[in-house]
């Protein structure tokens, strides 16, 4: 009979993500430079870049969320579908549906492919999950 440790949490399995070399370089620099002001999301973005498969800049990434991509995703808890453009912080404007990669949602979206889902933590420490429904670059 096997023992189970009741205190251990099930490990969240993150989906594979793909990022181009130049974007990975810029996003790593952004995470490092933002660590003091936005420690949680900067750390999350840095972790995402660390686990990403980095491909040459001339690679064709169809259906993969990149910087500047228009993304349709579903909030897995509420079922709400949103259309946003993923941008760098200085380009963000929620009224224009331009979401910064330096937000929990933005950092979660980068590198995902259509059909992939990811679970992440909000600034209020709640778990949230989203699924990518569509991407256009």
mmCIF file of C-alpha atoms in Angstrom:
data_model
loop_
_atom_site.group_PDB
_atom_site.id
_atom_site.type_symbol
_atom_site.label_atom_id
_atom_site.label_comp_id
_atom_site.label_asym_id
_atom_site.label_seq_id
_atom_site.Cartn_x
_atom_site.Cartn_y
_atom_site.Cartn_z
ATOM 1 C CA UNK A 1 0.000 0.000 0.000
ATOM 2 C CA UNK A 2 1.461 3.386 -0.955
ATOM 3 C CA UNK A 3 1.474 6.430 1.257
ATOM 4 C CA UNK A 4 0.302 9.765 -0.030
ATOM 5 C CA UNK A 5 1.582 13.022 1.296
ATOM 6 C CA UNK A 6 -1.510 15.102 1.989
ATOM 7 C CA UNK A 7 0.519 18.307 2.199
ATOM 8 C CA UNK A 8 1.978 18.090 -1.286
ATOM 9 C CA UNK A 9 0.174 20.033 -3.980
ATOM 10 C CA UNK A 10 -0.308 18.598 -7.440
ATOM 11 C CA UNK A 11 2.314 20.088 -9.724
ATOM 12 C CA UNK A 12 0.939 22.296 -12.460
ATOM 13 C CA UNK A 13 2.087 21.115 -15.866
ATOM 14 C CA UNK A 14 2.827 24.100 -18.077
ATOM 15 C CA UNK A 15 2.356 23.873 -21.835
ATOM 16 C CA UNK A 16 5.384 24.127 -24.108
ATOM 17 C CA UNK A 17 5.948 27.627 -25.471
ATOM 18 C CA UNK A 18 7.981 29.012 -28.360
ATOM 19 C CA UNK A 19 9.610 32.430 -28.626
ATOM 20 C CA UNK A 20 11.869 33.984 -31.255
ATOM 21 C CA UNK A 21 15.465 34.895 -30.286
ATOM 22 C CA UNK A 22 15.077 38.681 -30.405
ATOM 23 C CA UNK A 23 11.816 38.618 -28.428
ATOM 24 C CA UNK A 24 13.349 36.277 -25.835
ATOM 25 C CA UNK A 25 16.310 38.642 -25.449
ATOM 26 C CA UNK A 26 14.051 41.715 -25.105
ATOM 27 C CA UNK A 27 11.643 39.982 -22.730
ATOM 28 C CA UNK A 28 14.468 38.725 -20.502
ATOM 29 C CA UNK A 29 15.837 42.278 -20.326
ATOM 30 C CA UNK A 30 12.349 43.603 -19.540
ATOM 31 C CA UNK A 31 11.861 41.050 -16.756
ATOM 32 C CA UNK A 32 15.270 41.897 -15.257
ATOM 33 C CA UNK A 33 14.740 45.661 -15.417
ATOM 34 C CA UNK A 34 11.229 45.395 -13.946
ATOM 35 C CA UNK A 35 12.035 43.075 -11.052
ATOM 36 C CA UNK A 36 12.100 45.837 -8.450
ATOM 37 C CA UNK A 37 8.881 47.585 -9.513
ATOM 38 C CA UNK A 38 6.856 44.514 -10.493
ATOM 39 C CA UNK A 39 8.531 41.559 -8.754
ATOM 40 C CA UNK A 40 5.786 38.929 -9.139
ATOM 41 C CA UNK A 41 5.020 39.404 -12.823
ATOM 42 C CA UNK A 42 8.673 40.051 -13.711
ATOM 43 C CA UNK A 43 9.583 36.755 -12.034
ATOM 44 C CA UNK A 44 6.747 34.962 -13.880
ATOM 45 C CA UNK A 45 7.867 36.429 -17.217
ATOM 46 C CA UNK A 46 11.491 35.435 -16.507
ATOM 47 C CA UNK A 47 10.369 31.879 -15.683
ATOM 48 C CA UNK A 48 8.387 31.713 -18.921
ATOM 49 C CA UNK A 49 11.425 32.839 -20.928
ATOM 50 C CA UNK A 50 13.611 30.309 -19.119
ATOM 51 C CA UNK A 51 11.371 27.394 -20.118
ATOM 52 C CA UNK A 52 10.609 28.633 -23.650
ATOM 53 C CA UNK A 53 11.926 26.943 -26.767
ATOM 54 C CA UNK A 54 13.836 29.738 -28.491
ATOM 55 C CA UNK A 55 13.882 29.648 -32.292
ATOM 56 C CA UNK A 56 15.714 31.780 -34.881
ATOM 57 C CA UNK A 57 14.128 35.127 -35.745
ATOM 58 C CA UNK A 58 13.439 34.052 -39.334
ATOM 59 C CA UNK A 59 11.293 31.102 -38.192
ATOM 60 C CA UNK A 60 7.685 31.057 -39.289
ATOM 61 C CA UNK A 61 5.521 30.770 -36.190
ATOM 62 C CA UNK A 62 1.911 30.442 -37.305
ATOM 63 C CA UNK A 63 -0.644 30.291 -34.530
ATOM 64 C CA UNK A 64 1.906 31.204 -31.833
ATOM 65 C CA UNK A 65 1.418 34.259 -29.609
ATOM 66 C CA UNK A 66 4.212 36.765 -30.225
ATOM 67 C CA UNK A 67 4.673 40.413 -29.402
ATOM 68 C CA UNK A 68 2.182 42.361 -31.515
ATOM 69 C CA UNK A 69 -0.072 39.343 -32.019
ATOM 70 C CA UNK A 70 -3.816 39.754 -31.916
ATOM 71 C CA UNK A 71 -5.003 37.014 -29.562
ATOM 72 C CA UNK A 72 -8.424 35.624 -28.809
ATOM 73 C CA UNK A 73 -8.557 33.712 -25.537
ATOM 74 C CA UNK A 74 -11.103 32.296 -23.144
ATOM 75 C CA UNK A 75 -11.049 32.701 -19.375
ATOM 76 C CA UNK A 76 -11.525 29.066 -18.387
ATOM 77 C CA UNK A 77 -13.361 29.896 -15.147
ATOM 78 C CA UNK A 78 -15.872 32.433 -16.460
ATOM 79 C CA UNK A 79 -16.070 31.395 -20.111
ATOM 80 C CA UNK A 80 -15.512 35.033 -21.139
ATOM 81 C CA UNK A 81 -13.806 35.401 -24.524
ATOM 82 C CA UNK A 82 -11.492 38.377 -25.053
ATOM 83 C CA UNK A 83 -9.604 39.766 -28.018
ATOM 84 C CA UNK A 84 -6.381 41.613 -27.202
ATOM 85 C CA UNK A 85 -3.091 42.648 -28.792
ATOM 86 C CA UNK A 86 0.020 41.659 -26.822
ATOM 87 C CA UNK A 87 2.409 44.625 -26.524
ATOM 88 C CA UNK A 88 5.400 45.963 -24.621
ATOM 89 C CA UNK A 89 4.504 48.049 -21.517
ATOM 90 C CA UNK A 90 4.985 51.468 -23.169
ATOM 91 C CA UNK A 91 2.412 50.504 -25.855
ATOM 92 C CA UNK A 92 -0.235 49.201 -23.453
ATOM 93 C CA UNK A 93 -3.708 50.752 -23.511
ATOM 94 C CA UNK A 94 -6.570 48.676 -22.160
ATOM 95 C CA UNK A 95 -9.150 50.938 -23.866
ATOM 96 C CA UNK A 96 -7.612 49.834 -27.194
ATOM 97 C CA UNK A 97 -7.350 46.210 -25.963
ATOM 98 C CA UNK A 98 -3.543 46.455 -25.960
ATOM 99 C CA UNK A 99 -2.332 44.264 -23.069
ATOM 100 C CA UNK A 100 1.206 44.536 -21.720
ATOM 101 C CA UNK A 101 3.396 41.452 -21.585
ATOM 102 C CA UNK A 102 4.294 42.738 -18.107
ATOM 103 C CA UNK A 103 0.853 41.795 -16.757
ATOM 104 C CA UNK A 104 -0.064 38.308 -15.539
ATOM 105 C CA UNK A 105 -2.323 37.722 -18.575
ATOM 106 C CA UNK A 106 0.286 39.056 -21.003
ATOM 107 C CA UNK A 107 3.106 36.999 -19.510
ATOM 108 C CA UNK A 108 0.866 33.920 -19.575
ATOM 109 C CA UNK A 109 -0.023 34.401 -23.253
ATOM 110 C CA UNK A 110 3.480 34.832 -24.720
ATOM 111 C CA UNK A 111 4.616 31.796 -26.694
ATOM 112 C CA UNK A 112 1.368 29.827 -26.440
ATOM 113 C CA UNK A 113 -0.185 28.185 -29.493
ATOM 114 C CA UNK A 114 -3.826 27.942 -30.490
ATOM 115 C CA UNK A 115 -5.582 25.384 -28.312
ATOM 116 C CA UNK A 116 -3.106 25.570 -25.435
ATOM 117 C CA UNK A 117 -4.201 26.470 -21.908
ATOM 118 C CA UNK A 118 -2.125 27.827 -19.035
ATOM 119 C CA UNK A 119 -2.745 28.327 -15.338
ATOM 120 C CA UNK A 120 -1.180 31.312 -13.577
ATOM 121 C CA UNK A 121 -1.585 33.407 -10.444
ATOM 122 C CA UNK A 122 -3.214 36.839 -10.355
ATOM 123 C CA UNK A 123 -1.854 39.742 -8.267
ATOM 124 C CA UNK A 124 -4.536 38.840 -5.672
ATOM 125 C CA UNK A 125 -3.042 35.315 -5.444
ATOM 126 C CA UNK A 126 -5.974 33.610 -7.176
ATOM 127 C CA UNK A 127 -5.392 30.884 -9.733
ATOM 128 C CA UNK A 128 -6.588 31.706 -13.210
ATOM 129 C CA UNK A 129 -6.557 29.671 -16.385
ATOM 130 C CA UNK A 130 -6.936 30.747 -19.985
ATOM 131 C CA UNK A 131 -7.052 28.979 -23.344
ATOM 132 C CA UNK A 132 -5.844 30.488 -26.609
ATOM 133 C CA UNK A 133 -8.584 30.314 -29.250
ATOM 134 C CA UNK A 134 -6.951 32.241 -32.085
ATOM 135 C CA UNK A 135 -3.794 34.143 -33.046
ATOM 136 C CA UNK A 136 -2.969 36.467 -35.902
ATOM 137 C CA UNK A 137 0.435 38.098 -36.318
#
